[in-house]
XYZ file of C-alpha atoms in Angstrom:
757
model
C 82.271 103.113 102.221
C 78.731 101.653 101.843
C 77.904 98.139 100.723
C 74.920 96.839 98.778
C 72.827 96.454 101.978
C 73.161 100.139 102.910
C 75.646 99.452 105.683
C 78.894 101.341 106.081
C 82.068 99.281 106.056
C 85.412 100.394 107.430
C 88.808 98.793 107.874
C 90.809 99.730 110.982
C 94.521 99.049 111.324
C 95.128 97.965 114.925
C 98.494 98.088 116.690
C 99.740 96.283 119.827
C 97.842 92.999 119.337
C 100.210 90.241 120.432
C 98.092 87.100 120.132
C 94.757 85.694 119.065
C 93.246 86.487 122.474
C 93.870 90.191 121.785
C 92.043 89.949 118.464
C 89.172 88.118 120.139
C 88.799 90.803 122.805
C 88.755 93.654 120.271
C 86.305 91.758 118.066
C 83.961 91.110 120.976
C 84.092 94.761 122.057
C 83.235 95.971 118.546
C 80.418 93.448 118.096
C 78.878 94.556 121.411
C 78.418 98.117 120.090
C 74.832 98.971 119.181
C 74.723 99.669 115.454
C 77.603 97.348 114.554
C 76.188 94.477 112.511
C 79.441 92.555 112.043
C 83.040 93.015 113.149
C 85.913 90.718 112.243
C 89.397 91.184 113.685
C 92.290 89.323 112.080
C 95.392 88.861 114.222
C 97.568 87.892 111.255
C 96.751 91.000 109.182
C 96.299 93.234 112.262
C 93.095 94.664 110.805
C 89.451 94.950 111.818
C 86.694 94.990 109.201
C 83.549 96.549 110.669
C 80.065 96.813 109.138
C 77.806 99.301 110.893
C 74.751 101.554 110.617
C 75.962 105.117 110.176
C 72.911 106.578 111.924
C 73.850 104.748 115.141
C 77.661 104.678 115.161
C 80.552 106.383 113.360
C 84.244 105.673 112.768
C 85.316 107.799 115.736
C 83.115 105.679 118.022
C 84.767 102.514 116.676
C 88.254 103.934 117.251
C 87.313 104.842 120.836
C 86.020 101.326 121.481
C 89.287 99.788 120.287
C 91.356 102.208 122.375
C 89.173 101.610 125.455
C 89.954 97.926 125.006
C 93.655 98.745 125.304
C 94.863 98.866 121.704
C 95.843 101.606 119.273
C 94.196 102.393 115.942
C 96.478 103.696 113.208
C 94.520 106.404 111.406
C 93.799 106.186 107.678
C 95.866 109.210 106.721
C 98.868 107.741 108.469
C 98.397 104.520 106.545
C 98.274 106.398 103.257
C 101.326 108.534 103.982
C 103.474 105.600 105.016
C 104.474 102.969 102.503
C 103.067 99.600 103.649
C 106.154 97.739 102.449
C 108.464 100.035 104.430
C 106.309 99.633 107.533
C 106.449 95.850 107.332
C 110.203 95.923 106.766
C 110.623 98.247 109.756
C 108.542 95.938 111.946
C 110.702 92.948 110.986
C 113.884 94.981 111.589
C 112.731 96.049 115.063
C 111.886 92.456 116.012
C 115.283 91.337 114.699
C 117.170 93.961 116.746
C 115.339 92.957 119.929
C 116.194 89.321 119.290
C 119.892 90.071 118.661
C 120.237 92.224 121.781
C 118.521 89.599 123.936
C 120.768 86.823 122.585
C 123.808 89.037 123.172
C 122.927 89.007 126.885
C 121.595 85.443 126.985
C 124.657 83.690 125.539
C 126.793 84.759 128.552
C 124.014 83.432 130.830
C 124.086 80.048 129.071
C 127.907 79.825 129.130
C 127.973 80.771 132.829
C 125.239 78.223 133.616
C 126.968 75.232 131.998
C 129.489 74.502 134.817
C 126.753 74.860 137.424
C 124.275 72.645 135.530
C 126.650 69.784 134.705
C 129.359 70.021 137.390
C 127.563 71.774 140.241
C 130.192 74.552 140.224
C 128.863 78.109 140.672
C 131.912 80.060 139.411
C 133.641 81.954 140.995
C 131.297 81.558 143.990
C 127.581 81.164 144.688
C 126.874 84.810 145.499
C 128.644 86.301 142.466
C 127.078 83.661 140.241
C 123.539 84.483 141.426
C 124.155 88.235 141.234
C 125.524 87.780 137.712
C 122.398 85.922 136.607
C 120.234 88.726 137.987
C 122.393 91.438 136.383
C 122.326 89.818 132.939
C 118.598 88.982 133.062
C 117.425 92.451 134.124
C 118.248 94.293 130.856
C 116.687 91.442 128.840
C 113.449 91.717 130.782
C 113.241 95.427 131.551
C 114.896 96.907 128.468
C 114.722 94.569 125.462
C 111.510 92.872 126.561
C 109.862 95.862 128.241
C 107.086 96.029 125.631
C 105.901 92.591 126.735
C 105.313 93.889 130.267
C 103.717 97.097 128.960
C 101.157 95.270 126.811
C 100.541 92.795 129.637
C 99.838 95.705 131.988
C 97.477 97.302 129.452
C 95.613 94.015 129.023
C 95.205 93.475 132.757
C 94.213 97.111 133.357
C 91.404 96.610 130.814
C 90.247 93.411 132.466
C 91.624 90.949 129.936
C 94.517 88.550 129.564
C 96.665 87.805 126.523
C 99.863 86.004 125.586
C 102.017 88.775 127.050
C 100.279 88.328 130.411
C 101.377 84.676 130.429
C 104.959 85.551 129.445
C 105.127 88.459 131.904
C 103.872 86.301 134.763
C 106.125 83.395 133.834
C 109.314 85.451 133.484
C 108.375 87.619 136.481
C 107.876 84.602 138.743
C 111.120 83.031 137.535
C 113.126 86.251 137.989
C 111.823 86.903 141.527
C 113.351 83.595 142.627
C 116.786 85.212 142.059
C 116.572 87.923 144.735
C 114.406 85.620 146.910
C 117.126 82.940 146.938
C 119.275 85.245 149.132
C 116.612 85.232 151.843
C 114.975 81.815 151.616
C 116.074 78.313 150.545
C 114.779 78.425 147.003
C 116.496 77.755 143.679
C 117.164 80.820 141.514
C 115.629 80.944 138.037
C 116.658 84.543 137.287
C 118.857 83.447 134.375
C 116.095 81.167 133.114
C 113.722 84.169 133.079
C 116.095 85.992 130.723
C 116.349 82.921 128.507
C 112.542 82.552 128.366
C 112.202 86.177 127.239
C 114.906 85.654 124.603
C 113.139 82.617 123.166
C 109.910 84.604 123.220
C 111.473 87.512 121.298
C 113.096 85.070 118.856
C 109.725 83.482 118.191
C 108.166 86.907 117.686
C 110.845 87.835 115.138
C 110.477 84.624 113.119
C 106.688 84.885 113.366
C 106.726 88.515 112.171
C 108.960 87.576 109.255
C 106.819 84.559 108.361
C 103.590 86.581 108.586
C 105.182 89.003 106.148
C 105.784 86.114 103.760
C 102.159 85.040 104.123
C 101.004 88.449 102.862
C 103.578 88.472 100.052
C 100.888 88.527 97.376
C 99.671 91.948 98.522
C 103.229 93.260 98.521
C 103.822 91.926 95.020
C 100.637 93.597 93.813
C 101.660 96.902 95.407
C 105.062 96.679 93.757
C 103.461 96.137 90.332
C 102.021 99.639 90.165
C 103.759 102.026 87.783
C 105.464 104.936 89.551
C 105.250 107.480 86.716
C 103.382 108.073 83.451
C 104.183 109.947 80.252
C 101.129 112.025 79.338
C 100.317 114.571 76.664
C 99.791 117.983 78.240
C 99.345 121.090 76.057
C 100.645 119.153 73.076
C 103.833 118.063 74.826
C 104.884 114.752 76.387
C 105.620 115.141 80.102
C 106.488 112.548 82.747
C 104.428 112.875 85.916
C 103.960 110.813 89.118
C 101.244 108.187 88.758
C 99.022 109.836 91.375
C 98.811 112.970 89.202
C 97.268 111.134 86.247
C 93.660 112.212 85.652
C 90.764 110.540 83.872
C 90.901 111.601 80.209
C 94.688 112.023 80.093
C 96.347 110.555 76.991
C 99.258 108.366 78.102
C 102.171 107.344 75.872
C 103.210 103.729 76.504
C 106.369 102.565 74.770
C 107.403 98.920 74.189
C 108.639 97.304 77.411
C 106.903 99.849 79.656
C 104.042 99.310 82.092
C 100.623 100.670 81.262
C 100.360 103.371 83.972
C 96.646 103.009 84.739
C 93.444 101.487 83.335
C 92.440 102.927 79.985
C 91.425 102.504 76.375
C 93.781 102.438 73.386
C 93.138 105.439 71.146
C 96.104 104.979 68.808
C 98.399 102.098 67.838
C 98.325 98.372 68.471
C 100.429 95.997 70.523
C 100.623 92.735 72.435
C 100.061 93.216 76.163
C 101.405 90.898 78.852
C 98.423 90.603 81.237
C 99.846 87.757 83.324
C 99.855 89.846 86.486
C 96.059 90.145 86.250
C 94.970 86.899 84.656
C 97.824 84.464 85.227
C 97.814 83.941 81.440
C 101.388 83.745 80.152
C 100.596 84.464 76.476
C 100.468 88.165 75.469
C 97.072 89.476 74.315
C 96.762 91.414 71.049
C 95.259 94.874 71.585
C 94.245 97.585 69.134
C 92.271 100.850 69.042
C 89.133 100.640 71.198
C 90.443 97.801 73.385
C 90.698 98.240 77.129
C 94.037 97.829 78.902
C 94.754 97.229 82.564
C 97.130 99.367 84.596
C 100.462 97.674 85.507
C 100.291 95.246 82.562
C 103.292 95.356 80.222
C 103.290 96.685 76.666
C 105.484 94.243 74.762
C 105.571 95.527 71.183
C 104.314 98.703 69.527
C 103.961 102.220 70.863
C 100.379 102.892 71.964
C 98.438 105.893 73.180
C 96.003 105.142 75.972
C 93.233 107.335 77.351
C 93.050 106.973 81.141
C 89.581 105.780 82.194
C 90.236 104.875 85.837
C 92.765 106.230 88.322
C 93.710 105.751 91.969
C 91.456 103.477 93.989
C 89.160 102.813 91.008
C 91.768 100.918 88.971
C 91.659 97.173 88.470
C 94.881 96.685 90.467
C 93.585 98.729 93.419
C 90.329 96.783 93.387
C 92.215 93.475 93.358
C 94.356 94.577 96.318
C 91.232 95.660 98.176
C 89.463 92.360 97.403
C 92.415 90.273 98.591
C 92.852 92.342 101.767
C 89.158 92.024 102.599
C 89.193 88.278 101.937
C 92.232 87.919 104.196
C 90.391 89.834 106.896
C 87.311 87.622 106.805
C 86.886 84.294 108.568
C 86.079 80.791 107.437
C 83.390 79.000 109.467
C 85.899 76.598 111.035
C 87.650 79.620 112.588
C 84.637 80.211 114.840
C 85.456 77.011 116.724
C 89.066 78.092 117.261
C 87.879 81.566 118.316
C 85.567 80.183 120.985
C 88.481 78.261 122.482
C 90.870 81.216 122.196
C 88.450 83.547 124.000
C 88.582 81.426 127.158
C 92.073 80.000 126.705
C 94.266 82.530 128.527
C 91.969 82.930 131.572
C 91.755 79.134 131.759
C 95.560 78.846 131.631
C 95.895 81.352 134.492
C 93.518 79.209 136.556
C 95.444 76.040 135.608
C 98.736 77.731 136.568
C 97.330 78.733 139.972
C 95.996 75.205 140.539
C 99.389 73.777 139.521
C 101.110 75.841 142.195
C 98.551 74.707 144.813
C 98.794 71.046 143.739
C 102.553 71.067 144.199
C 102.132 72.491 147.690
C 99.373 70.032 148.658
C 100.623 66.826 147.007
C 104.439 67.128 146.827
C 105.083 63.447 147.553
C 102.938 62.088 144.727
C 104.298 64.594 142.215
C 107.895 63.977 143.321
C 107.402 60.277 142.575
C 106.540 61.229 138.999
C 109.619 63.459 138.655
C 111.840 60.760 140.203
C 110.662 58.271 137.578
C 111.033 60.812 134.733
C 114.530 61.925 135.803
C 115.909 58.660 134.397
C 114.736 59.714 130.921
C 114.643 63.535 130.977
C 117.947 65.157 132.026
C 116.358 68.521 132.938
C 113.996 66.988 135.529
C 115.332 67.413 139.096
C 113.343 65.441 141.708
C 115.380 67.051 144.522
C 113.921 70.536 144.136
C 112.483 72.112 147.257
C 108.738 72.403 147.816
C 108.384 76.039 146.671
C 110.981 75.679 143.916
C 109.181 72.682 142.391
C 105.865 74.533 142.488
C 107.379 77.597 140.785
C 109.163 75.406 138.186
C 105.914 73.698 137.133
C 103.813 76.883 137.301
C 106.218 78.883 135.112
C 106.297 76.042 132.561
C 102.481 76.035 132.385
C 102.380 79.805 131.883
C 104.889 79.896 129.032
C 103.810 76.719 127.212
C 100.112 77.561 126.998
C 100.111 80.407 124.503
C 97.182 80.482 122.029
C 99.259 82.063 119.249
C 99.397 78.925 117.117
C 95.596 78.620 117.359
C 95.145 82.231 116.350
C 97.509 81.983 113.385
C 96.350 78.598 112.084
C 93.477 79.817 109.894
C 94.343 83.401 108.877
C 97.869 82.620 107.682
C 96.632 79.798 105.441
C 93.847 82.089 104.205
C 96.371 84.856 103.469
C 98.543 82.549 101.386
C 95.552 80.944 99.636
C 93.879 84.216 98.645
C 97.254 85.589 97.548
C 97.875 82.560 95.335
C 94.395 82.996 93.919
C 95.126 86.610 92.969
C 98.345 85.538 91.255
C 96.373 82.983 89.211
C 93.471 85.235 88.255
C 91.111 83.867 90.935
C 89.893 86.624 93.261
C 88.357 85.176 96.406
C 86.127 87.949 97.716
C 84.930 86.191 100.886
C 87.077 83.932 103.040
C 84.198 81.581 103.828
C 84.110 80.649 100.125
C 87.402 78.782 100.718
C 85.622 76.360 103.045
C 82.324 76.196 101.154
C 83.980 75.531 97.781
C 85.645 72.372 98.988
C 82.220 71.104 100.145
C 80.522 71.760 96.782
C 78.724 68.764 95.262
C 77.540 70.294 91.980
C 78.752 73.184 89.841
C 76.027 74.898 87.837
C 77.037 76.800 84.701
C 75.116 79.491 82.911
C 75.417 78.680 79.194
C 75.802 81.932 77.301
C 79.110 83.663 77.932
C 80.221 80.998 80.410
C 80.350 77.678 78.550
C 79.996 79.458 75.210
C 81.648 82.612 73.887
C 78.423 84.594 74.293
C 78.099 85.769 70.711
C 77.124 83.908 67.493
C 79.771 82.888 64.973
C 79.836 81.001 61.680
C 80.698 77.357 62.366
C 80.046 75.583 59.021
C 80.020 76.435 55.298
C 78.425 73.701 53.143
C 78.344 74.754 49.431
C 76.817 72.634 46.676
C 78.864 71.394 43.753
C 78.686 74.642 41.739
C 79.928 76.981 44.499
C 82.942 77.032 46.813
C 83.062 78.192 50.434
C 84.454 81.628 49.538
C 81.679 82.332 47.041
C 79.001 81.108 49.446
C 80.336 83.339 52.236
C 80.644 86.338 49.886
C 77.056 86.071 48.671
C 75.600 85.593 52.154
C 77.698 88.373 53.747
C 76.844 90.836 50.978
C 73.117 90.339 51.569
C 73.397 90.255 55.390
C 75.429 93.492 55.397
C 72.057 95.214 55.077
C 70.612 93.297 58.054
C 70.807 94.066 61.777
C 70.045 90.511 62.879
C 72.715 88.974 65.194
C 73.032 85.909 62.945
C 73.570 88.141 59.933
C 76.188 90.147 61.813
C 78.017 86.881 62.563
C 78.197 86.101 58.829
C 79.531 89.594 58.071
C 82.168 89.263 60.822
C 83.270 85.938 59.349
C 83.664 87.517 55.896
C 85.692 90.414 57.305
C 87.921 88.016 59.212
C 88.511 85.902 56.077
C 89.072 89.143 54.082
C 86.251 88.249 51.705
C 85.072 91.258 49.658
C 81.516 92.324 50.439
C 79.775 93.456 47.249
C 77.317 96.309 46.763
C 73.658 95.250 46.897
C 70.329 96.666 45.825
C 66.650 95.985 46.517
C 67.370 94.637 50.031
C 64.283 93.217 51.771
C 63.845 91.554 55.170
C 61.120 88.900 55.024
C 59.715 88.581 58.567
C 60.296 85.174 60.125
C 61.854 83.751 56.972
C 65.069 85.586 56.006
C 66.419 88.299 53.720
C 66.885 88.883 50.005
C 68.784 91.342 47.797
C 70.294 91.859 44.358
C 74.051 91.104 44.368
C 75.389 92.268 41.036
C 72.990 90.769 38.507
C 71.917 87.870 40.750
C 68.974 87.568 43.141
C 70.259 86.080 46.430
C 68.175 84.691 49.299
C 69.389 83.864 52.837
C 66.935 82.197 55.193
C 64.839 79.238 56.236
C 63.363 76.226 54.430
C 60.064 78.109 54.118
C 61.725 80.941 52.211
C 63.451 78.544 49.815
C 60.246 76.542 49.279
C 58.384 79.755 48.472
C 61.058 80.514 45.869
C 60.490 77.010 44.443
C 63.909 75.601 45.377
C 64.342 71.943 46.267
C 65.792 71.677 49.799
C 65.389 67.902 50.126
C 68.931 67.362 48.832
C 70.395 69.093 51.936
C 67.805 67.960 54.476
C 70.155 65.427 56.104
C 72.934 68.005 56.521
C 70.411 70.498 57.967
C 69.158 68.043 60.578
C 72.691 67.041 61.542
C 73.689 70.666 62.065
C 70.542 71.374 64.089
C 71.283 68.375 66.329
C 74.549 70.119 67.160
C 72.616 73.207 68.385
C 73.485 75.206 65.277
C 71.181 77.514 63.324
C 71.357 76.357 59.686
C 70.580 79.018 57.050
C 70.055 78.205 53.385
C 71.557 80.309 50.584
C 69.688 80.507 47.279
C 70.822 82.160 44.028
C 68.021 82.749 41.509
C 66.066 79.506 41.642
C 69.069 77.364 42.628
C 70.128 76.273 46.139
C 73.777 77.334 46.684
C 74.414 75.769 50.082
C 74.162 76.082 53.860
C 75.749 78.421 56.394
C 75.541 77.322 60.050
C 75.797 79.815 62.896
C 76.048 79.052 66.599
C 77.291 80.465 69.857
C 80.605 78.554 69.854
C 81.968 76.772 72.877
C 84.904 78.354 74.631
C 88.113 76.595 73.704
C 88.556 74.807 77.032
C 84.940 74.214 78.109
C 84.960 70.499 77.289
C 88.363 69.866 78.922
C 87.544 71.934 82.002
C 84.245 70.156 82.645
C 85.892 66.757 82.139
C 88.523 67.631 84.763
C 85.862 68.888 87.190
C 84.160 65.495 86.884
C 87.533 63.832 87.561
C 87.693 65.908 90.756
C 84.460 64.202 91.841
C 82.062 67.037 91.036
C 78.684 66.852 89.319
C 78.020 69.476 86.634
C 74.801 71.151 85.519
C 73.832 73.794 82.969
C 71.051 76.348 83.253
C 69.850 78.176 80.131
C 66.909 79.865 78.465
C 67.478 77.833 75.275
C 65.042 75.150 74.152
C 65.628 71.648 75.440
C 67.017 70.280 72.163
C 69.637 73.024 71.820
C 70.541 72.822 75.510
C 70.881 69.034 75.342
C 73.135 69.323 72.285
C 75.468 71.773 74.059
C 75.501 69.642 77.215
C 76.370 66.517 75.225
C 79.231 68.307 73.487
C 80.905 69.385 76.742
C 79.900 66.485 78.995
C 77.449 68.256 81.333
C 75.594 65.850 83.658
C 72.329 67.742 84.222
C 70.467 70.220 82.000
C 67.882 72.788 83.084
C 66.497 74.424 79.913
C 63.880 77.018 78.936
C 64.487 79.009 82.130
C 63.449 82.666 82.083
C 65.903 85.124 83.700
C 63.709 85.605 86.783
C 63.375 81.834 87.198
C 67.063 81.087 87.719
C 66.921 81.590 91.501
C 64.091 79.042 91.823
C 66.026 76.547 89.721
C 69.139 77.008 91.886
C 67.025 76.373 94.988
C 65.656 73.170 93.424
C 69.197 72.006 92.639
C 70.228 72.764 96.237
C 67.346 70.632 97.504
C 68.395 67.831 95.160
C 72.205 67.907 95.428
C 73.112 69.960 98.521
C 75.938 72.495 98.288
C 75.929 74.274 94.928
C 78.385 76.602 93.198
C 77.168 78.646 90.256
C 79.304 80.119 87.482
C 77.802 82.995 85.494
C 78.573 86.295 83.830
C 75.447 88.310 83.112
C 73.150 90.779 84.887
C 70.421 88.141 85.005
C 72.863 85.789 86.764
C 73.378 88.084 89.776
C 70.409 86.867 91.915
C 71.271 83.234 91.171
C 74.946 83.811 92.066
C 73.789 85.211 95.401
C 71.416 82.285 96.004
C 74.094 79.649 95.284
C 76.253 78.524 98.209
C 79.222 79.873 96.254
C 78.757 82.387 93.438
C 81.549 82.413 90.848
C 81.556 85.310 88.377
C 83.424 85.290 85.093
C 85.535 88.447 85.271
C 84.793 89.358 81.674
C 81.117 89.627 82.616
C 79.112 92.484 84.106
C 80.014 94.445 87.222
C 76.765 93.528 88.964
C 77.456 89.793 88.511
C 80.961 90.267 89.899
C 79.644 92.245 92.889
C 77.129 89.464 93.645
C 79.760 86.725 93.652
C 82.006 85.158 96.266
C 84.746 84.370 93.754
C 85.661 86.324 90.622
C 87.573 84.722 87.742
C 89.605 87.409 85.979
C 90.035 85.277 82.858
C 86.983 84.381 80.830
C 87.798 80.666 80.461
C 86.713 77.833 82.724
C 90.225 76.688 83.674
C 90.033 79.172 86.548
C 87.079 77.252 88.040
C 89.389 74.250 88.427
C 92.077 76.471 89.950
C 89.523 77.833 92.440
C 88.398 74.322 93.463
C 91.956 73.006 93.816
C 93.031 76.095 95.736
C 90.054 75.795 98.077
C 90.814 72.160 98.842
C 94.539 72.777 99.329
C 93.984 75.829 101.567
C 91.422 74.075 103.729
C 93.758 71.096 104.109
C 96.402 73.476 105.476
C 93.879 75.071 107.841
C 92.917 71.659 109.249
C 96.576 70.627 109.576
C 97.400 73.856 111.386
C 94.468 73.587 113.787
C 95.277 69.943 114.521
C 98.901 70.675 115.409
C 97.963 73.748 117.439
C 95.381 71.782 119.443
C 97.449 68.632 119.882
C 100.480 70.636 120.965
C 98.621 72.354 123.827
C 96.663 69.222 124.742
C 99.881 67.226 125.260
C 102.157 69.968 126.567
C 100.050 71.449 129.381
C 99.641 68.177 131.391
C 103.389 67.498 131.027
C 104.117 70.996 132.350
C 101.731 70.506 135.306
C 103.645 67.361 136.328
C 106.912 69.311 136.399
C 108.405 67.407 133.469
C 108.822 70.397 131.166
C 111.676 72.839 131.723
C 110.412 76.459 131.330
C 113.075 77.155 128.690
C 112.012 74.114 126.637
C 108.383 75.138 127.153
C 109.036 78.619 125.750
C 111.066 77.227 122.841
C 108.248 74.778 122.065
C 105.638 77.547 122.259
C 107.576 79.718 119.816
C 108.215 76.740 117.543
C 104.511 75.878 117.395
C 103.603 79.344 116.090
C 106.476 79.284 113.604
C 105.542 75.813 112.370
C 101.920 76.868 111.765
C 102.962 79.889 109.688
C 105.625 77.866 107.858
C 103.114 75.130 107.062
C 100.753 77.755 105.646
C 103.542 79.065 103.411
C 104.138 75.529 102.094
C 100.815 76.005 100.310
C 102.772 77.940 97.675
C 104.256 74.662 96.452
C 100.846 73.123 95.686
C 99.961 72.846 91.991
C 96.528 74.410 91.469
C 96.645 74.606 87.680
C 94.276 72.458 85.586
C 95.909 69.218 84.541
C 95.000 69.652 80.868
C 96.947 72.927 80.659
C 100.102 71.145 81.814
C 99.884 68.286 79.327
């Protein structure tokens, strides 16, 4: 796949990564390849997103690089043939089985240890007890936990170190004390080695399950897709699998059924539940000519839909792709965590080696610490031998210092946040937008199609005493039916909506710059400006006040004349979207400045801004001048987000720190944005801001706890105050707590306050 810069982009599914250090190593290897412009590897999603120049590197080269680093790439065809949901479920099931088997062997170890730990009784005797510990620990390490040693070996053989290296070294060192205790005076930790591996496998199971929950949004989206479709083939209705639907097929969608794929209604009308796409709970009325989205639900009448997009081109597929790519990207704060992760495991290995040496060189000083701590910590034994104490502390350092929590802190929160966005009609296309959005000072809105509906509509009917509103509308619409002017079309649309009969006309004439005239029945009717009415010798002074008032409100006021008599005024304007005023008020309550950029004259722009409560107005801007104006606003206010919907907004959306495209706008605007709002209203801007702030809060919380945990735990382990089993349990708990905290994001209310009132 090629992006807008002419670079190829590919997503690789990578197996066998066990911690953030693995992801860092693969990412570094890919970024070192000549021709690769950017590679991002996400440990949580187990995917690499690589941008590269096809003339210098190809997909096969990328796969070889990953495999040379010691990891496996799952080929695309394998991904397509295997259901992602089944694969995730299988992964969780495998982790669960390993955990259950390891606990089945560990519980006897614990029960056998209790008399020895609390009463000093090795039942039935010391030799059988020690042999029993070794016998029970061996299958845990070499059978259930064998994959840990295999991945550790692969990492070391490729010159790197990951979490499994730490666990393998820790459990290996502890287990060796078992056989060694028969030949030298050293305490046996063979049983402890088995327990460490069991806690490790338990943590991996809970982590795998929790990571699955973090990517729940993708799973829900995949489950939404219709499995079959009823199509008309050779005049008959046949049910076929969804992947056999072709563009141009006519699909029959009955009430209560899902629309199989994106299309256009060619027969019938209905109300469609589009909540899965927009988050909007109210059904949307659809009729012939309207577009429908695949996987939305037909609630009422039977409709026939012509398929316009299938497979990977559908809206649902594009949403899934957007969310997956966003989850695979990184927020800027992640770079800091990555730098630490890249040196973390090698540093821990050095610290572990130094710990062992320290205990051999300064046993007296360290024993004083353990003697003091023994009064408070029941697992601390100050009477351990020299070698035993060194091994005890070293193993604790190895198993406590896993960088998993650091590696999971950001991506899991990002996965949940982007998933929540998709569920609420906010598609976050780039992960960094999550961080940038919460730093935004000012939100700049394009006017037409963003704050306003984007098309003119009749707003006021002001008849004089001899006419009523219906008559005024009928006369004006009858004349304007012969016009192609947008304002005239708005009057005709209003008449059709109100079911006002449009009469036949004759002698239609468009008077350049002034208006139109025609014979309606036996009456001469004029629709236009003051100049036209003055030329026809009509007195407009009687309505001058109303005209000025309407014009102050950014409305175009047109006069209607019949014969030589003024009949009234019709005002036309591009109406505000229903929630523009409320949305902008709530954005100001959130502490944000607002600005509007438009090509309208200053008076009209100021009138619109006053109506909705915009702080700053930039008017009379030509389409090619929007980028310059955004740059000026950035110089003045700092971080800027822009909301727009048109082709001429695309460069400005790219220039803004965060580009937000209204999903009802043009494809090019959406492609140029960082965030896409599926719904056309501004409530989604508030959702995006709230979601950004909530997600980033979780990221900071996760990083804090991951850092503080290692900062406190490693020195305690060095001093011999942390039992290896407690260290492993704490390590597993830290990763679980980070993922669980990320999932708590689901409970945060990101809806606009005014929609809840």
